[in-house]
Coordinates of C-alpha atoms and ligand atoms in Angstrom, one line a residue:
X105 CA -9.6 -13.9 17.7
X106 CA -8.0 -10.7 16.3
X107 CA -4.2 -10.4 16.8
X108 CA -3.7 -6.7 16.3
X109 CA -5.9 -3.7 16.8
X110 CA -6.4 -1.9 13.5
X111 CA -7.4 1.7 14.2
X112 CA -10.4 2.5 11.9
X113 CA -8.9 5.7 10.7
X114 CA -5.7 4.0 9.6
X115 CA -5.2 4.8 5.9
X116 CA -4.9 1.1 5.0
X117 CA -7.5 -0.1 7.6
X118 CA -9.6 -2.1 5.0
X119 CA -6.7 -3.8 3.5
X120 CA -5.2 -4.6 7.0
X121 CA -8.6 -6.0 8.1
X122 CA -8.7 -8.4 5.1
X123 CA -5.2 -9.5 5.9
X124 CA -6.1 -10.2 9.5
X125 CA -9.1 -12.2 8.5
X126 CA -7.0 -14.3 6.1
X127 CA -4.4 -14.9 8.8
X128 CA -7.1 -16.0 11.2
X129 CA -8.6 -18.4 8.6
X130 CA -5.1 -19.7 8.0
X131 CA -4.7 -20.5 11.6
X132 CA -8.1 -22.3 11.5
X133 CA -6.8 -24.4 8.7
X134 CA -9.0 -22.9 5.9
X135 CA -6.4 -20.8 4.0
X136 CA -3.2 -22.5 2.9
X137 CA 0.1 -20.8 3.7
X138 CA 0.6 -20.2 0.0
X139 CA -2.8 -18.6 -0.1
X140 CA -1.4 -15.8 2.0
X141 CA 1.4 -15.2 -0.5
X142 CA -1.1 -15.3 -3.4
X143 CA -3.1 -12.7 -1.6
X144 CA 0.0 -10.5 -1.5
X145 CA 0.4 -10.8 -5.2
X146 CA -3.2 -9.8 -5.6
X147 CA -2.8 -6.8 -3.3
X148 CA 0.1 -5.4 -5.4
X149 CA -2.1 -5.4 -8.5
X150 CA -5.0 -4.0 -6.5
X151 CA -2.8 -1.0 -5.6
X152 CA -2.1 -0.4 -9.3
X153 CA -5.8 -0.6 -10.1
X154 CA -6.6 2.1 -7.5
X155 CA -8.3 -0.4 -5.1
X156 CA -11.7 0.0 -6.7
X157 CA -14.0 -1.8 -9.1
X158 CA -13.1 -0.3 -12.4
X159 CA -15.4 0.1 -15.4
X160 CA -14.0 -2.9 -17.3
X161 CA -14.4 -4.9 -14.1
X162 CA -18.1 -3.9 -13.8
X163 CA -18.6 -4.9 -17.4
X164 CA -17.0 -8.3 -16.8
X165 CA -19.1 -8.8 -13.7
X166 CA -22.3 -8.3 -15.6
X167 CA -21.1 -10.7 -18.4
X168 CA -20.2 -13.3 -15.7
X169 CA -23.6 -13.0 -14.1
X170 CA -25.2 -13.5 -17.6
X171 CA -23.0 -16.5 -18.3
X172 CA -23.9 -18.2 -15.0
X173 CA -27.6 -17.5 -15.5
X174 CA -27.7 -18.9 -19.0
X175 CA -25.5 -22.0 -18.2
X176 CA -27.2 -25.4 -18.1
X177 CA -25.1 -26.6 -15.2
X178 CA -23.1 -23.8 -13.6
X179 CA -20.6 -24.5 -10.7
X180 CA -18.8 -22.2 -8.3
X181 CA -15.4 -23.6 -7.4
X182 CA -14.3 -22.5 -4.0
X183 CA -10.8 -22.5 -2.5
X184 CA -9.5 -21.5 0.9
X185 CA -9.1 -17.8 0.1
X186 CA -12.5 -17.5 -1.5
X187 CA -14.3 -19.2 1.4
X188 CA -12.4 -17.1 3.9
X189 CA -13.3 -13.8 2.1
X190 CA -16.8 -14.2 0.6
X191 CA -18.6 -17.4 1.8
X192 CA -22.0 -15.6 2.1
X193 CA -21.8 -14.1 -1.4
X194 CA -20.9 -17.5 -2.8
X195 CA -24.0 -19.0 -1.3
X196 CA -26.2 -16.2 -2.4
X197 CA -24.9 -16.3 -6.0
X198 CA -25.3 -20.1 -6.1
X199 CA -29.0 -19.6 -5.1
X200 CA -29.7 -16.9 -7.7
X201 CA -27.9 -18.7 -10.5
X202 CA -29.0 -22.2 -9.4
X203 CA -25.3 -23.1 -9.4
X204 CA -23.6 -25.9 -7.4
X205 CA -20.8 -25.2 -5.0
X206 CA -17.7 -27.3 -5.1
X207 CA -14.6 -27.2 -3.0
X208 CA -11.4 -27.5 -5.1
X209 CA -8.0 -27.0 -3.6
X210 CA -4.4 -26.9 -4.8
X211 CA -3.2 -28.0 -1.3
X212 CA -5.8 -30.6 -0.7
X213 CA -6.3 -32.3 2.7
X214 CA -9.5 -33.8 4.0
X215 CA -9.3 -31.5 7.1
X216 CA -9.0 -28.4 4.9
X217 CA -11.9 -29.5 2.7
X218 CA -14.1 -30.2 5.7
X219 CA -13.2 -26.9 7.3
X220 CA -14.2 -25.1 4.1
X221 CA -17.4 -27.1 3.8
X222 CA -18.3 -26.2 7.4
X223 CA -17.7 -22.5 6.7
X224 CA -19.8 -22.6 3.6
X225 CA -22.6 -24.4 5.5
X226 CA -22.5 -21.8 8.2
X227 CA -23.0 -19.2 5.5
X228 CA -26.1 -21.1 4.4
X229 CA -24.9 -23.6 1.8
X230 CA -27.2 -26.7 1.6
X231 CA -24.9 -28.8 -0.6
X232 CA -21.2 -28.7 -0.9
X233 CA -19.6 -30.9 -3.6
X234 CA -16.0 -32.1 -3.9
X235 CA -15.7 -33.5 -0.4
X236 CA -13.7 -36.6 0.3
X237 CA -14.2 -39.6 -2.0
X238 CA -16.9 -37.7 -3.9
X239 CA -14.1 -35.9 -5.8
X240 CA -13.5 -39.0 -7.8
X241 CA -13.2 -37.7 -11.3
X242 CA -9.9 -36.3 -12.7
X243 CA -9.2 -33.4 -15.0
X244 CA -6.8 -34.8 -17.6
X245 CA -3.2 -33.4 -17.9
X246 CA -3.3 -31.7 -14.5
X247 CA -0.8 -32.8 -11.9
X248 CA -1.8 -30.9 -8.8
X249 CA -4.5 -32.0 -6.4
X250 CA -6.7 -29.5 -8.2
X251 CA -7.3 -32.2 -10.9
X252 CA -9.6 -34.1 -8.5
X253 CA -13.2 -33.0 -9.2
X254 CA -16.7 -34.1 -8.4
X255 CA -18.4 -35.9 -11.3
X256 CA -21.7 -34.2 -10.3
X257 CA -20.0 -30.8 -10.1
X258 CA -17.1 -29.4 -12.1
X259 CA -16.8 -32.5 -14.3
X260 CA -20.4 -32.1 -15.5
X261 CA -20.4 -28.3 -15.6
X262 CA -20.7 -26.2 -18.7
X263 CA -19.7 -23.0 -16.9
X264 CA -17.4 -22.8 -13.9
X265 CA -16.7 -19.7 -11.8
X266 CA -13.1 -20.1 -10.5
X267 CA -12.1 -17.2 -8.3
X268 CA -8.3 -17.0 -7.6
X269 CA -7.5 -19.8 -9.9
X270 CA -4.2 -20.9 -11.3
X271 CA -3.4 -20.8 -15.0
X272 CA -2.9 -24.6 -15.5
X273 CA -6.4 -25.5 -14.3
X274 CA -8.1 -22.7 -16.1
X275 CA -6.4 -23.9 -19.3
X276 CA -7.4 -27.5 -18.6
X277 CA -11.0 -26.6 -17.9
X278 CA -11.2 -24.5 -21.1
X279 CA -9.7 -27.5 -23.0
X280 CA -12.5 -29.7 -21.7
X281 CA -14.9 -27.3 -23.4
X282 CA -16.0 -25.5 -20.3
X283 CA -16.7 -21.8 -20.1
X284 CA -14.5 -20.4 -17.3
X285 CA -15.1 -17.2 -15.4
X286 CA -12.0 -16.1 -13.4
X287 CA -11.6 -13.5 -10.8
X288 CA -8.0 -12.3 -10.8
X289 CA -6.5 -9.0 -9.9
X290 CA -3.6 -9.7 -12.2
X291 CA -4.7 -9.1 -15.8
X292 CA -1.4 -10.5 -17.1
X293 CA -1.6 -13.9 -15.4
X294 CA -2.2 -17.0 -17.4
X295 CA -5.5 -17.5 -15.6
X296 CA -6.7 -14.0 -16.7
X297 CA -5.5 -14.6 -20.2
X298 CA -7.0 -18.1 -20.7
X299 CA -10.4 -17.6 -19.0
X300 CA -13.5 -17.1 -21.1
X301 CA -14.5 -14.1 -18.9
X302 CA -12.0 -12.4 -16.6
X303 CA -13.0 -10.2 -13.8
X304 CA -10.0 -8.1 -12.9
X305 CA -11.1 -7.1 -9.4
X306 CA -10.6 -8.0 -5.8
X307 CA -12.9 -10.9 -4.9
X308 CA -14.0 -9.0 -1.8
X309 CA -15.5 -6.2 -4.0
X310 CA -16.4 -8.4 -7.0
X311 CA -18.5 -11.0 -5.2
X312 CA -21.2 -8.7 -3.8
X313 CA -21.4 -7.0 -7.1
X314 CA -21.8 -10.3 -8.9
X315 CA -24.7 -11.2 -6.6
X316 CA -26.4 -7.9 -7.4
X317 CA -25.8 -8.2 -11.1
X318 CA -27.2 -11.7 -11.2
X319 CA -30.3 -10.7 -9.2
X320 CA -31.0 -7.8 -11.6
X321 CA -30.3 -9.8 -14.8
X322 CA -32.4 -12.7 -13.6
X323 CA -35.3 -10.2 -13.4
X324 CA -34.5 -8.9 -16.9
X325 CA -34.6 -12.4 -18.4
X326 CA -32.6 -14.7 -20.6
X327 CA -32.7 -12.5 -23.8
X328 CA -31.1 -9.7 -21.9
X329 CA -28.4 -12.1 -20.6
X330 CA -27.7 -13.2 -24.2
X331 CA -27.4 -9.6 -25.3
X332 CA -24.9 -8.8 -22.5
X333 CA -22.8 -11.8 -23.5
X334 CA -22.9 -11.0 -27.2
X335 CA -21.6 -7.5 -26.5
X336 CA -18.8 -8.6 -24.2
X337 CA -15.2 -9.1 -25.6
X338 CA -12.8 -10.5 -23.0
X339 CA -9.6 -9.6 -24.9
X340 CA -10.8 -6.0 -25.2
X341 CA -11.8 -5.9 -21.6
X342 CA -8.4 -7.2 -20.4
X343 CA -6.7 -4.6 -22.6
X344 CA -8.8 -1.9 -20.9
X345 CA -7.7 -3.1 -17.4
X346 CA -4.1 -3.1 -18.4
X347 CA -4.5 0.4 -19.9
X348 CA -5.9 1.6 -16.6
X349 CA -2.9 0.3 -14.7
X350 CA -0.7 2.1 -17.3
X351 CA -2.7 5.4 -16.8
X352 CA -2.5 5.1 -13.0
X353 CA 1.3 4.6 -13.2
X354 CA 1.7 7.6 -15.5
X355 CA -0.4 9.8 -13.2
X356 CA 1.6 8.7 -10.1
X357 CA 4.8 9.3 -12.0
X358 CA 3.9 12.8 -13.1
X359 CA 2.7 13.6 -9.5
X360 CA 6.0 12.4 -8.1
X361 CA 8.1 14.3 -10.6
X362 CA 6.1 17.5 -10.0
X363 CA 6.7 17.2 -6.3
X364 CA 10.4 16.7 -6.8
X365 CA 10.6 19.9 -8.9
X366 CA 8.7 22.0 -6.4
X367 CA 10.8 20.6 -3.6
X368 CA 13.8 21.6 -5.5
X369 CA 12.4 25.2 -5.8
Ligands
LIG668 P1 -1.1 -18.0 -13.2 O1 -0.7 -19.4 -12.9 O2 -2.5 -17.9 -13.7 O3 -0.1 -17.2 -14.0 P2 -0.2 -17.0 -10.6 O4 0.8 -18.1 -10.5 O5 0.3 -15.6 -10.8 O6 -1.3 -17.3 -11.8 P3 -1.2 -17.8 -8.1 O7 -0.1 -17.3 -7.3 O8 -1.3 -19.2 -8.5 O9 -1.2 -17.0 -9.5 O10 -2.6 -17.3 -7.6 C1 -2.8 -16.0 -7.1 C2 -3.6 -15.2 -8.1 O11 -4.8 -14.7 -7.5 C3 -2.8 -14.0 -8.4 O12 -2.8 -13.7 -9.8 C4 -3.5 -12.8 -7.7 O13 -3.4 -11.6 -8.4 C5 -4.9 -13.3 -7.5 N1 -5.5 -12.9 -6.2 C6 -5.0 -13.0 -5.0 N2 -5.9 -12.5 -4.1 C7 -6.9 -12.0 -4.8 C8 -8.1 -11.3 -4.4 N3 -8.5 -11.1 -3.2 N4 -9.0 -11.0 -5.4 C9 -8.7 -11.3 -6.7 N5 -7.6 -11.9 -7.1 C10 -6.7 -12.2 -6.2
LIG669 MG1 0.0 -20.2 -10.7

């Protein structure tokens, strides 16, 4: 069910197609209304990053793959936007890293959880945690519905991949001693700042790259993963992403001012 016809040669075709998909998934009860707004916030940062996977993002993706592969009990936390955008990649990554998949929502309802579970199963997931009464454990100090977690999943995890997370929960998970990998286009958000590894990239681009990196590192072995992790500095990496936004803005500004001058001539 597509509502508008997006011409393939439209300069923003890719971004419009993603929007359409999210709107459809919203109508199906998978993406929350606020998920659409959150996507808009992400788009703004993506624009400033040049809508591509940057060098610092690639480095963070490799480190994230290494962290998942070396974890004892890795878990991928899935919300509506993540399921709507990259369900297949989530399933592939879980297989490669032997990670569990858990649904965790800010706006939790049994219908939404079940709809997301169904979508993940359609993409090949064999087990989906966090469904119904199974989400019986609580993350201390969190008030939103996101505090409900599965005792076999996030509660027992040593490393959690949390795409499109909010700052509160990232902080709470870190306080519980978990390693947190965030995917967030906004390098300034609390999520980005608090996570152990932050991938500043669009989940749509980052997820397939994460699958590829995990596949390759798995072949290279545990020692290689340890080396990648030792050489990764999240603070430095975030600073590099922020510097890139700065550069892009400066470039744009100088282009605009040159045009104004030549137009005046
Ligand atoms: P925080 O609580 O961490 O400060 P926030 O309140 O800014 O975060 P929310 O609105 O709770 O964030 O969640 C949306 C976040 O997800 C935004 O920071 C946005 O940049 C990011 N985001 C949205 N869509 C995507 C996407 N497709 N890929 C990566 N990040 C995204
Ligand atoms: Mg928030």
